Amino acid sequence: MAALGRQVSAWYHLIPLTWARMSRQTPQKKMTASSLCKLTTASTGGGLEEVPCVQDPACRTHLPQCLLEKQSAPVDGGPWEREEVITSLLDMGFSDVHVNELLTVQPGTHPQQVLDIVSELILLGVNPEPVCVALKKSPQLLKLPVMHMKKRSSYLRKLGLGEGKLRRVLHCCPEILTMRQRDIANTVRVLRDKCLFTVQQVTEILHRCPYVLREDPGELEYKFQYAYFRMGVKHADVVRTDFLQYSITKTRQRHTFLERLGRYQTPDKKGQTQVPNPLLRDILRVSEAEFLARTARSSAEEFEVFKKLLAREEEEEPENPMPGDKSTMHGTVPQHDDPAPSVSWAEGNCCEAGPSNVRLSVCENFRFKCLVFIIFD
């Protein structure tokens, strides 16, 4: 029996050599298309799948590569996988309508990709409904790589924008998830190093005024300097009043208009003024009609004329620097202790007190030509 077993074993080892010899003797040019059909192991069930013969000459030249590409080609999620994603989204708190919107808002997106992106937003503290609104507003977010979303989520947490604070940011500025991290870091650096806001104040600014992420860092710094040096607004008030969300044009027009009316004065070093300044919300947060009626107590016609002449002044700034120019913004808080002279309707002529009303004039006695509004006593 032992001898018979050794003989059978020897025959078994000779079989591969025999087949190898036969394959070397077989001419390759006689292989027909039918002989190229191979049986491959299916990746899902372990069964056998017959791969049809490839008729493309280029693919016949590189048959192994074609087979590999066929086996590794991406396949859309099947019904069972889609059902699993739907169940997971429902467990997160999404309604049936929201789930359907998420799966159809960006055609061609794999259901698992949708689930991964939504999961990262939920982990950041955003509620299901705001997530759905943000993705409907910016469906390109679903195309982001999952690893990018994880890194961006980690960075936003470091900025303090987790725990539900991201809801307003995503609604106003969804590109915070797609813009370069270097651009976000530049904005944060300007707020902390140039404007000297605290870490907590920077987080509050990004939460309350996410539009600052779209601004040029230099313009953002100038806007703060205008608030601090020209208007005497402190850091806490800049944050509390959402000052940085308003355009510098609107801020400068209304502030300068009030200043030349004598209704606004830059505080001195002790924070005191000779006239009570209106609240920032009454200057910037109201409509133009309400601003003119309640804060400036002036007419729309006068304000329109003022804005045109102020624009002309800004065009002449390179030749004649004026208060509020970037080159003169740095330094101590400017003083406005001297009372403004009274002027009449006559251009360039100053006069004494007259009727109790508002007069408009272009006064040549100032260092630069400007509109001046004076309230006579």
Short mmCIF file of C-alpha atoms in Angstrom, two decimals:
data_model
loop_
_atom_site.label_atom_id
_atom_site.label_comp_id
_atom_site.label_asym_id
_atom_site.label_seq_id
_atom_site.Cartn_x
_atom_site.Cartn_y
_atom_site.Cartn_z
CA MET A 1 0.00 0.00 0.00
CA ALA A 2 2.82 2.38 0.80
CA ALA A 3 4.43 1.77 -2.56
CA LEU A 4 1.10 2.36 -4.33
CA GLY A 5 0.64 5.64 -2.46
CA ARG A 6 4.08 6.87 -3.50
CA GLN A 7 3.29 5.98 -7.12
CA VAL A 8 0.00 7.90 -7.09
CA SER A 9 1.73 10.91 -5.55
CA ALA A 10 4.35 10.85 -8.28
CA TRP A 11 1.61 10.84 -10.95
CA TYR A 12 -0.12 13.76 -9.24
CA HIS A 13 3.03 15.90 -9.40
CA LEU A 14 3.50 15.07 -13.09
CA ILE A 15 0.06 16.43 -14.09
CA PRO A 16 0.98 20.21 -13.93
CA LEU A 17 4.16 19.55 -15.86
CA THR A 18 2.25 17.71 -18.56
CA TRP A 19 -0.31 20.49 -18.97
CA ALA A 20 2.46 23.12 -19.02
CA ARG A 21 4.25 21.19 -21.80
CA MET A 22 1.04 20.90 -23.82
CA SER A 23 0.33 24.62 -23.48
CA ARG A 24 3.80 25.50 -24.78
CA GLN A 25 3.27 23.30 -27.82
CA THR A 26 -0.14 24.82 -28.63
CA PRO A 27 0.20 27.61 -31.28
CA GLN A 28 -1.05 30.92 -29.95
CA LYS A 29 -2.30 32.07 -33.35
CA LYS A 30 -4.91 29.27 -33.48
CA MET A 31 -6.73 30.53 -30.40
CA THR A 32 -10.24 31.48 -31.40
CA ALA A 33 -12.54 33.99 -29.82
CA SER A 34 -14.48 31.27 -28.07
CA SER A 35 -11.37 30.03 -26.30
CA LEU A 36 -10.94 33.45 -24.67
CA CYS A 37 -14.08 33.02 -22.58
CA LYS A 38 -12.88 32.38 -19.04
CA LEU A 39 -14.62 31.63 -15.83
CA THR A 40 -14.01 34.16 -13.10
CA THR A 41 -15.00 34.08 -9.49
CA ALA A 42 -17.76 36.60 -8.73
CA SER A 43 -16.85 39.14 -6.09
CA THR A 44 -20.15 38.95 -4.29
CA GLY A 45 -21.36 35.39 -4.04
CA GLY A 46 -18.38 33.14 -4.67
CA GLY A 47 -20.15 31.62 -7.68
CA LEU A 48 -18.90 31.51 -11.22
CA GLU A 49 -19.58 34.14 -13.83
CA GLU A 50 -18.78 33.79 -17.51
CA VAL A 51 -17.13 36.88 -18.95
CA PRO A 52 -18.23 37.35 -22.57
CA CYS A 53 -15.55 37.56 -25.20
CA VAL A 54 -14.37 41.08 -25.94
CA GLN A 55 -14.60 41.96 -29.59
CA ASP A 56 -12.55 45.18 -29.41
CA PRO A 57 -9.11 44.49 -30.98
CA ALA A 58 -7.43 46.78 -28.49
CA CYS A 59 -8.96 44.88 -25.60
CA ARG A 60 -7.97 41.53 -27.17
CA THR A 61 -4.40 42.74 -27.16
CA HIS A 62 -4.57 43.48 -23.42
CA LEU A 63 -7.11 40.97 -22.25
CA PRO A 64 -5.96 40.70 -18.59
CA GLN A 65 -6.18 44.48 -18.21
CA CYS A 66 -9.69 44.55 -19.70
CA LEU A 67 -10.83 41.84 -17.32
CA LEU A 68 -9.34 43.71 -14.37
CA GLU A 69 -11.08 46.94 -15.39
CA LYS A 70 -14.39 45.12 -15.71
CA GLN A 71 -14.08 43.57 -12.28
CA SER A 72 -13.01 46.85 -10.58
CA ALA A 73 -15.55 49.13 -12.32
CA PRO A 74 -17.68 51.10 -9.84
CA VAL A 75 -21.18 49.84 -9.46
CA ASP A 76 -24.07 51.91 -8.17
CA GLY A 77 -25.51 50.88 -4.86
CA GLY A 78 -28.08 48.18 -5.17
CA PRO A 79 -31.58 48.29 -3.72
CA TRP A 80 -30.43 46.74 -0.44
CA GLU A 81 -27.71 49.38 0.02
CA ARG A 82 -30.11 52.21 -0.80
CA GLU A 83 -32.53 50.85 1.78
CA GLU A 84 -29.79 50.81 4.41
CA VAL A 85 -28.94 54.47 3.66
CA ILE A 86 -32.61 55.44 3.85
CA THR A 87 -32.94 53.68 7.22
CA SER A 88 -29.85 55.46 8.55
CA LEU A 89 -31.12 58.88 7.44
CA LEU A 90 -34.50 58.24 9.04
CA ASP A 91 -32.76 57.24 12.27
CA MET A 92 -30.91 60.60 12.22
CA GLY A 93 -34.24 62.43 12.29
CA PHE A 94 -34.85 63.19 8.61
CA SER A 95 -38.39 62.91 7.33
CA ASP A 96 -39.35 60.84 4.29
CA VAL A 97 -39.55 64.01 2.20
CA HIS A 98 -36.09 65.14 3.30
CA VAL A 99 -34.60 61.72 2.58
CA ASN A 100 -36.01 61.74 -0.93
CA GLU A 101 -34.66 65.26 -1.50
CA LEU A 102 -31.19 64.31 -0.26
CA LEU A 103 -30.98 61.28 -2.55
CA THR A 104 -32.14 63.20 -5.63
CA VAL A 105 -30.69 66.70 -5.14
CA GLN A 106 -27.43 65.73 -6.89
CA PRO A 107 -28.11 63.10 -9.59
CA GLY A 108 -25.44 60.44 -9.90
CA THR A 109 -24.26 60.66 -6.29
CA HIS A 110 -23.80 57.31 -4.59
CA PRO A 111 -26.19 56.87 -1.62
CA GLN A 112 -23.28 56.01 0.69
CA GLN A 113 -21.58 59.30 -0.29
CA VAL A 114 -24.74 61.19 0.68
CA LEU A 115 -24.84 59.38 4.02
CA ASP A 116 -21.17 60.14 4.76
CA ILE A 117 -21.50 63.89 4.04
CA VAL A 118 -24.75 64.19 6.00
CA SER A 119 -23.22 62.31 8.94
CA GLU A 120 -20.33 64.79 9.19
CA LEU A 121 -22.75 67.73 9.25
CA ILE A 122 -24.88 66.07 11.91
CA LEU A 123 -21.75 65.47 14.01
CA LEU A 124 -21.01 69.20 13.78
CA GLY A 125 -24.30 69.88 15.56
CA VAL A 126 -26.42 70.91 12.55
CA ASN A 127 -30.04 69.78 12.76
CA PRO A 128 -31.56 67.67 9.96
CA GLU A 129 -33.68 70.43 8.43
CA PRO A 130 -30.79 72.97 8.12
CA VAL A 131 -28.65 70.20 6.64
CA CYS A 132 -31.28 69.57 3.98
CA VAL A 133 -31.61 73.30 3.26
CA ALA A 134 -27.83 73.75 2.95
CA LEU A 135 -27.43 70.79 0.59
CA LYS A 136 -30.35 71.93 -1.56
CA LYS A 137 -28.81 75.38 -1.75
CA SER A 138 -25.34 74.02 -2.53
CA PRO A 139 -25.70 70.48 -3.93
CA GLN A 140 -22.03 70.49 -4.95
CA LEU A 141 -21.22 69.80 -1.30
CA LEU A 142 -22.26 66.18 -1.91
CA LYS A 143 -19.37 65.80 -4.35
CA LEU A 144 -16.75 66.59 -1.70
CA PRO A 145 -14.43 63.74 -0.75
CA VAL A 146 -15.33 62.27 2.62
CA MET A 147 -11.77 62.76 3.89
CA HIS A 148 -11.95 66.45 2.98
CA MET A 149 -15.18 66.79 4.94
CA LYS A 150 -13.64 65.10 7.96
CA LYS A 151 -10.60 67.42 7.92
CA ARG A 152 -12.75 70.51 7.41
CA SER A 153 -15.10 69.45 10.21
CA SER A 154 -12.12 69.04 12.55
CA TYR A 155 -10.84 72.51 11.58
CA LEU A 156 -14.23 74.14 12.15
CA ARG A 157 -14.41 72.55 15.60
CA LYS A 158 -11.05 74.11 16.43
CA LEU A 159 -12.53 77.50 15.48
CA GLY A 160 -15.41 76.86 17.86
CA LEU A 161 -18.05 76.42 15.16
CA GLY A 162 -19.41 73.13 16.42
CA GLU A 163 -22.29 72.53 18.81
CA GLY A 164 -24.94 74.04 16.54
CA LYS A 165 -23.14 77.30 15.66
CA LEU A 166 -22.57 76.11 12.11
CA ARG A 167 -26.25 76.37 11.21
CA ARG A 168 -26.19 80.10 10.47
CA VAL A 169 -22.78 79.85 8.80
CA LEU A 170 -23.96 77.16 6.38
CA HIS A 171 -27.12 79.12 5.59
CA CYS A 172 -25.24 82.35 4.82
CA CYS A 173 -21.91 81.02 3.57
CA PRO A 174 -22.02 77.33 2.57
CA GLU A 175 -18.72 77.74 0.73
CA ILE A 176 -16.98 77.52 4.10
CA LEU A 177 -16.88 73.78 3.38
CA THR A 178 -15.40 74.15 -0.11
CA MET A 179 -13.11 77.19 0.10
CA ARG A 180 -9.41 76.75 0.74
CA GLN A 181 -8.48 76.37 4.38
CA ARG A 182 -5.68 78.89 3.81
CA ASP A 183 -8.25 81.59 2.96
CA ILE A 184 -10.20 80.89 6.16
CA ALA A 185 -6.96 80.98 8.15
CA ASN A 186 -6.04 84.36 6.62
CA THR A 187 -9.36 85.87 7.74
CA VAL A 188 -8.94 84.45 11.23
CA ARG A 189 -5.37 85.75 11.42
CA VAL A 190 -6.45 89.28 10.48
CA LEU A 191 -9.16 89.29 13.14
CA ARG A 192 -6.82 88.00 15.84
CA ASP A 193 -3.44 89.55 15.00
CA LYS A 194 -4.36 92.79 13.21
CA CYS A 195 -7.69 93.67 14.84
CA LEU A 196 -6.75 92.11 18.22
CA PHE A 197 -10.01 90.27 18.82
CA THR A 198 -9.93 87.47 21.37
CA VAL A 199 -10.38 83.83 20.35
CA GLN A 200 -13.93 83.87 21.68
CA GLN A 201 -14.72 87.10 19.82
CA VAL A 202 -13.38 85.65 16.55
CA THR A 203 -15.66 82.64 16.97
CA GLU A 204 -18.61 84.94 17.64
CA ILE A 205 -17.82 87.04 14.55
CA LEU A 206 -17.65 83.97 12.30
CA HIS A 207 -20.94 82.78 13.78
CA ARG A 208 -22.82 86.09 13.58
CA CYS A 209 -21.19 87.56 10.46
CA PRO A 210 -20.09 84.64 8.25
CA TYR A 211 -19.98 86.99 5.26
CA VAL A 212 -16.55 88.17 6.48
CA LEU A 213 -15.16 84.95 4.98
CA ARG A 214 -15.92 86.33 1.51
CA GLU A 215 -14.13 89.62 2.10
CA ASP A 216 -10.58 90.53 1.28
CA PRO A 217 -8.55 90.42 4.53
CA GLY A 218 -7.15 93.91 3.85
CA GLU A 219 -10.61 95.40 3.40
CA LEU A 220 -11.79 93.63 6.53
CA GLU A 221 -8.95 95.17 8.52
CA TYR A 222 -9.75 98.63 7.13
CA LYS A 223 -13.41 98.26 8.08
CA PHE A 224 -12.43 97.53 11.67
CA GLN A 225 -9.98 100.46 11.73
CA TYR A 226 -12.73 102.77 10.53
CA ALA A 227 -15.01 101.59 13.34
CA TYR A 228 -12.31 101.84 16.00
CA PHE A 229 -10.45 105.05 15.06
CA ARG A 230 -13.06 107.12 13.21
CA MET A 231 -16.21 106.12 15.07
CA GLY A 232 -14.75 105.18 18.43
CA VAL A 233 -16.44 101.74 18.48
CA LYS A 234 -14.79 99.23 20.84
CA HIS A 235 -14.14 95.56 20.16
CA ALA A 236 -17.09 94.29 22.18
CA ASP A 237 -19.48 96.66 20.39
CA VAL A 238 -18.14 95.60 16.98
CA VAL A 239 -19.02 92.00 17.85
CA ARG A 240 -22.31 92.72 19.58
CA THR A 241 -23.71 94.95 16.80
CA ASP A 242 -22.53 92.77 13.87
CA PHE A 243 -20.68 95.83 12.58
CA LEU A 244 -18.46 93.86 10.17
CA GLN A 245 -21.40 92.55 8.14
CA TYR A 246 -22.21 96.00 6.75
CA SER A 247 -20.39 97.40 3.73
CA ILE A 248 -17.81 100.11 4.32
CA THR A 249 -19.61 102.32 1.77
CA LYS A 250 -22.87 102.29 3.69
CA THR A 251 -21.08 102.77 7.02
CA ARG A 252 -19.00 105.67 5.79
CA GLN A 253 -21.89 107.45 4.11
CA ARG A 254 -24.18 107.36 7.15
CA HIS A 255 -21.48 108.07 9.70
CA THR A 256 -20.01 111.01 7.80
CA PHE A 257 -23.47 112.40 7.11
CA LEU A 258 -24.29 112.39 10.82
CA GLU A 259 -20.88 113.79 11.68
CA ARG A 260 -21.29 116.79 9.40
CA LEU A 261 -24.79 117.30 10.66
CA GLY A 262 -23.33 117.58 14.14
CA ARG A 263 -25.21 114.51 15.33
CA TYR A 264 -22.18 112.23 15.76
CA GLN A 265 -18.80 112.85 17.35
CA THR A 266 -15.80 110.60 17.77
CA PRO A 267 -15.26 109.94 21.50
CA ASP A 268 -12.09 111.28 23.11
CA LYS A 269 -9.54 109.18 24.96
CA LYS A 270 -11.88 108.96 27.92
CA GLY A 271 -14.76 107.82 25.71
CA GLN A 272 -16.68 111.08 26.14
CA THR A 273 -18.41 113.27 23.54
CA GLN A 274 -20.01 116.70 23.57
CA VAL A 275 -23.12 115.34 21.83
CA PRO A 276 -24.94 112.07 22.51
CA ASN A 277 -24.11 109.70 19.68
CA PRO A 278 -26.93 107.57 18.28
CA LEU A 279 -26.75 103.81 18.74
CA LEU A 280 -25.07 101.80 16.01
CA ARG A 281 -28.25 99.85 15.40
CA ASP A 282 -30.06 103.14 14.66
CA ILE A 283 -27.35 103.98 12.13
CA LEU A 284 -26.72 100.72 10.29
CA ARG A 285 -29.45 98.22 11.08
CA VAL A 286 -32.37 100.35 9.88
CA SER A 287 -33.53 101.20 6.38
CA GLU A 288 -32.43 104.41 4.72
CA ALA A 289 -35.86 105.98 5.14
CA GLU A 290 -35.89 105.20 8.87
CA PHE A 291 -32.30 106.38 9.23
CA LEU A 292 -33.14 109.75 7.68
CA ALA A 293 -36.40 110.20 9.59
CA ARG A 294 -35.38 109.09 13.09
CA THR A 295 -31.57 109.31 13.30
CA ALA A 296 -30.41 112.00 10.86
CA ARG A 297 -33.68 113.98 10.81
CA SER A 298 -32.94 115.04 7.27
CA SER A 299 -34.44 114.69 3.81
CA ALA A 300 -33.70 112.11 1.17
CA GLU A 301 -32.75 114.85 -1.31
CA GLU A 302 -30.02 116.20 0.98
CA PHE A 303 -28.66 112.72 1.58
CA GLU A 304 -28.50 111.98 -2.15
CA VAL A 305 -26.58 115.19 -2.83
CA PHE A 306 -24.26 114.39 0.06
CA LYS A 307 -23.50 110.89 -1.25
CA LYS A 308 -22.57 112.25 -4.68
CA LEU A 309 -20.16 114.81 -3.24
CA LEU A 310 -18.71 112.25 -0.83
CA ALA A 311 -17.99 109.97 -3.78
CA ARG A 312 -16.23 112.87 -5.47
CA GLU A 313 -14.13 113.38 -2.33
CA GLU A 314 -13.13 109.72 -2.33
CA GLU A 315 -11.96 110.02 -5.94
CA GLU A 316 -9.70 112.92 -4.94
CA GLU A 317 -8.26 111.11 -1.91
CA PRO A 318 -4.97 110.06 -3.59
CA GLU A 319 -4.15 113.76 -4.15
CA ASN A 320 -5.68 115.10 -0.92
CA PRO A 321 -5.73 112.55 1.94
CA MET A 322 -8.78 113.04 4.15
CA PRO A 323 -9.88 111.83 7.54
CA GLY A 324 -10.87 108.19 7.19
CA ASP A 325 -8.24 107.42 4.57
CA LYS A 326 -6.31 104.20 5.17
CA SER A 327 -3.02 106.10 5.35
CA THR A 328 -4.31 108.27 8.22
CA MET A 329 -6.36 105.62 10.01
CA HIS A 330 -3.64 104.31 12.32
CA GLY A 331 -2.78 106.12 15.53
CA THR A 332 -4.66 107.86 18.30
CA VAL A 333 -8.36 108.54 18.21
CA PRO A 334 -8.96 111.81 16.33
CA GLN A 335 -10.36 114.69 18.35
CA HIS A 336 -13.37 116.82 17.37
CA ASP A 337 -13.43 119.27 20.24
CA ASP A 338 -13.67 122.44 18.16
CA PRO A 339 -17.25 123.43 17.29
CA ALA A 340 -18.07 123.43 13.61
CA PRO A 341 -18.54 126.87 12.02
CA SER A 342 -21.99 128.01 10.96
CA VAL A 343 -22.57 128.32 7.23
CA SER A 344 -25.32 129.63 5.03
CA TRP A 345 -26.62 128.60 1.64
CA ALA A 346 -24.04 130.83 -0.03
CA GLU A 347 -21.20 128.66 -1.33
CA GLY A 348 -17.95 129.17 0.51
CA ASN A 349 -19.21 131.90 2.85
CA CYS A 350 -19.52 131.44 6.60
CA CYS A 351 -22.04 133.39 8.63
CA GLU A 352 -23.41 133.74 12.14
CA ALA A 353 -26.50 132.14 13.57
CA GLY A 354 -29.62 132.31 11.48
CA PRO A 355 -33.04 130.65 11.36
CA SER A 356 -33.48 127.45 13.28
CA ASN A 357 -33.19 124.99 10.43
CA VAL A 358 -30.65 122.87 8.57
CA ARG A 359 -28.49 124.63 6.01
CA LEU A 360 -26.48 123.07 3.19
CA SER A 361 -23.26 124.55 1.86
CA VAL A 362 -19.92 123.74 0.29
CA CYS A 363 -17.47 125.44 2.63
CA GLU A 364 -14.05 126.48 1.33
CA ASN A 365 -12.74 127.36 4.80
CA PHE A 366 -12.25 123.66 5.63
CA ARG A 367 -8.99 121.87 4.79
CA PHE A 368 -10.80 120.17 1.94
CA LYS A 369 -13.95 120.93 -0.01
CA CYS A 370 -16.91 119.07 1.45
CA LEU A 371 -20.57 119.23 2.18
CA VAL A 372 -21.37 120.65 5.60
CA PHE A 373 -24.69 120.42 7.41
CA ILE A 374 -25.06 122.73 10.38
CA ILE A 375 -27.94 123.01 12.84
CA PHE A 376 -28.29 126.61 13.92
CA ASP A 377 -29.05 127.28 17.55
#
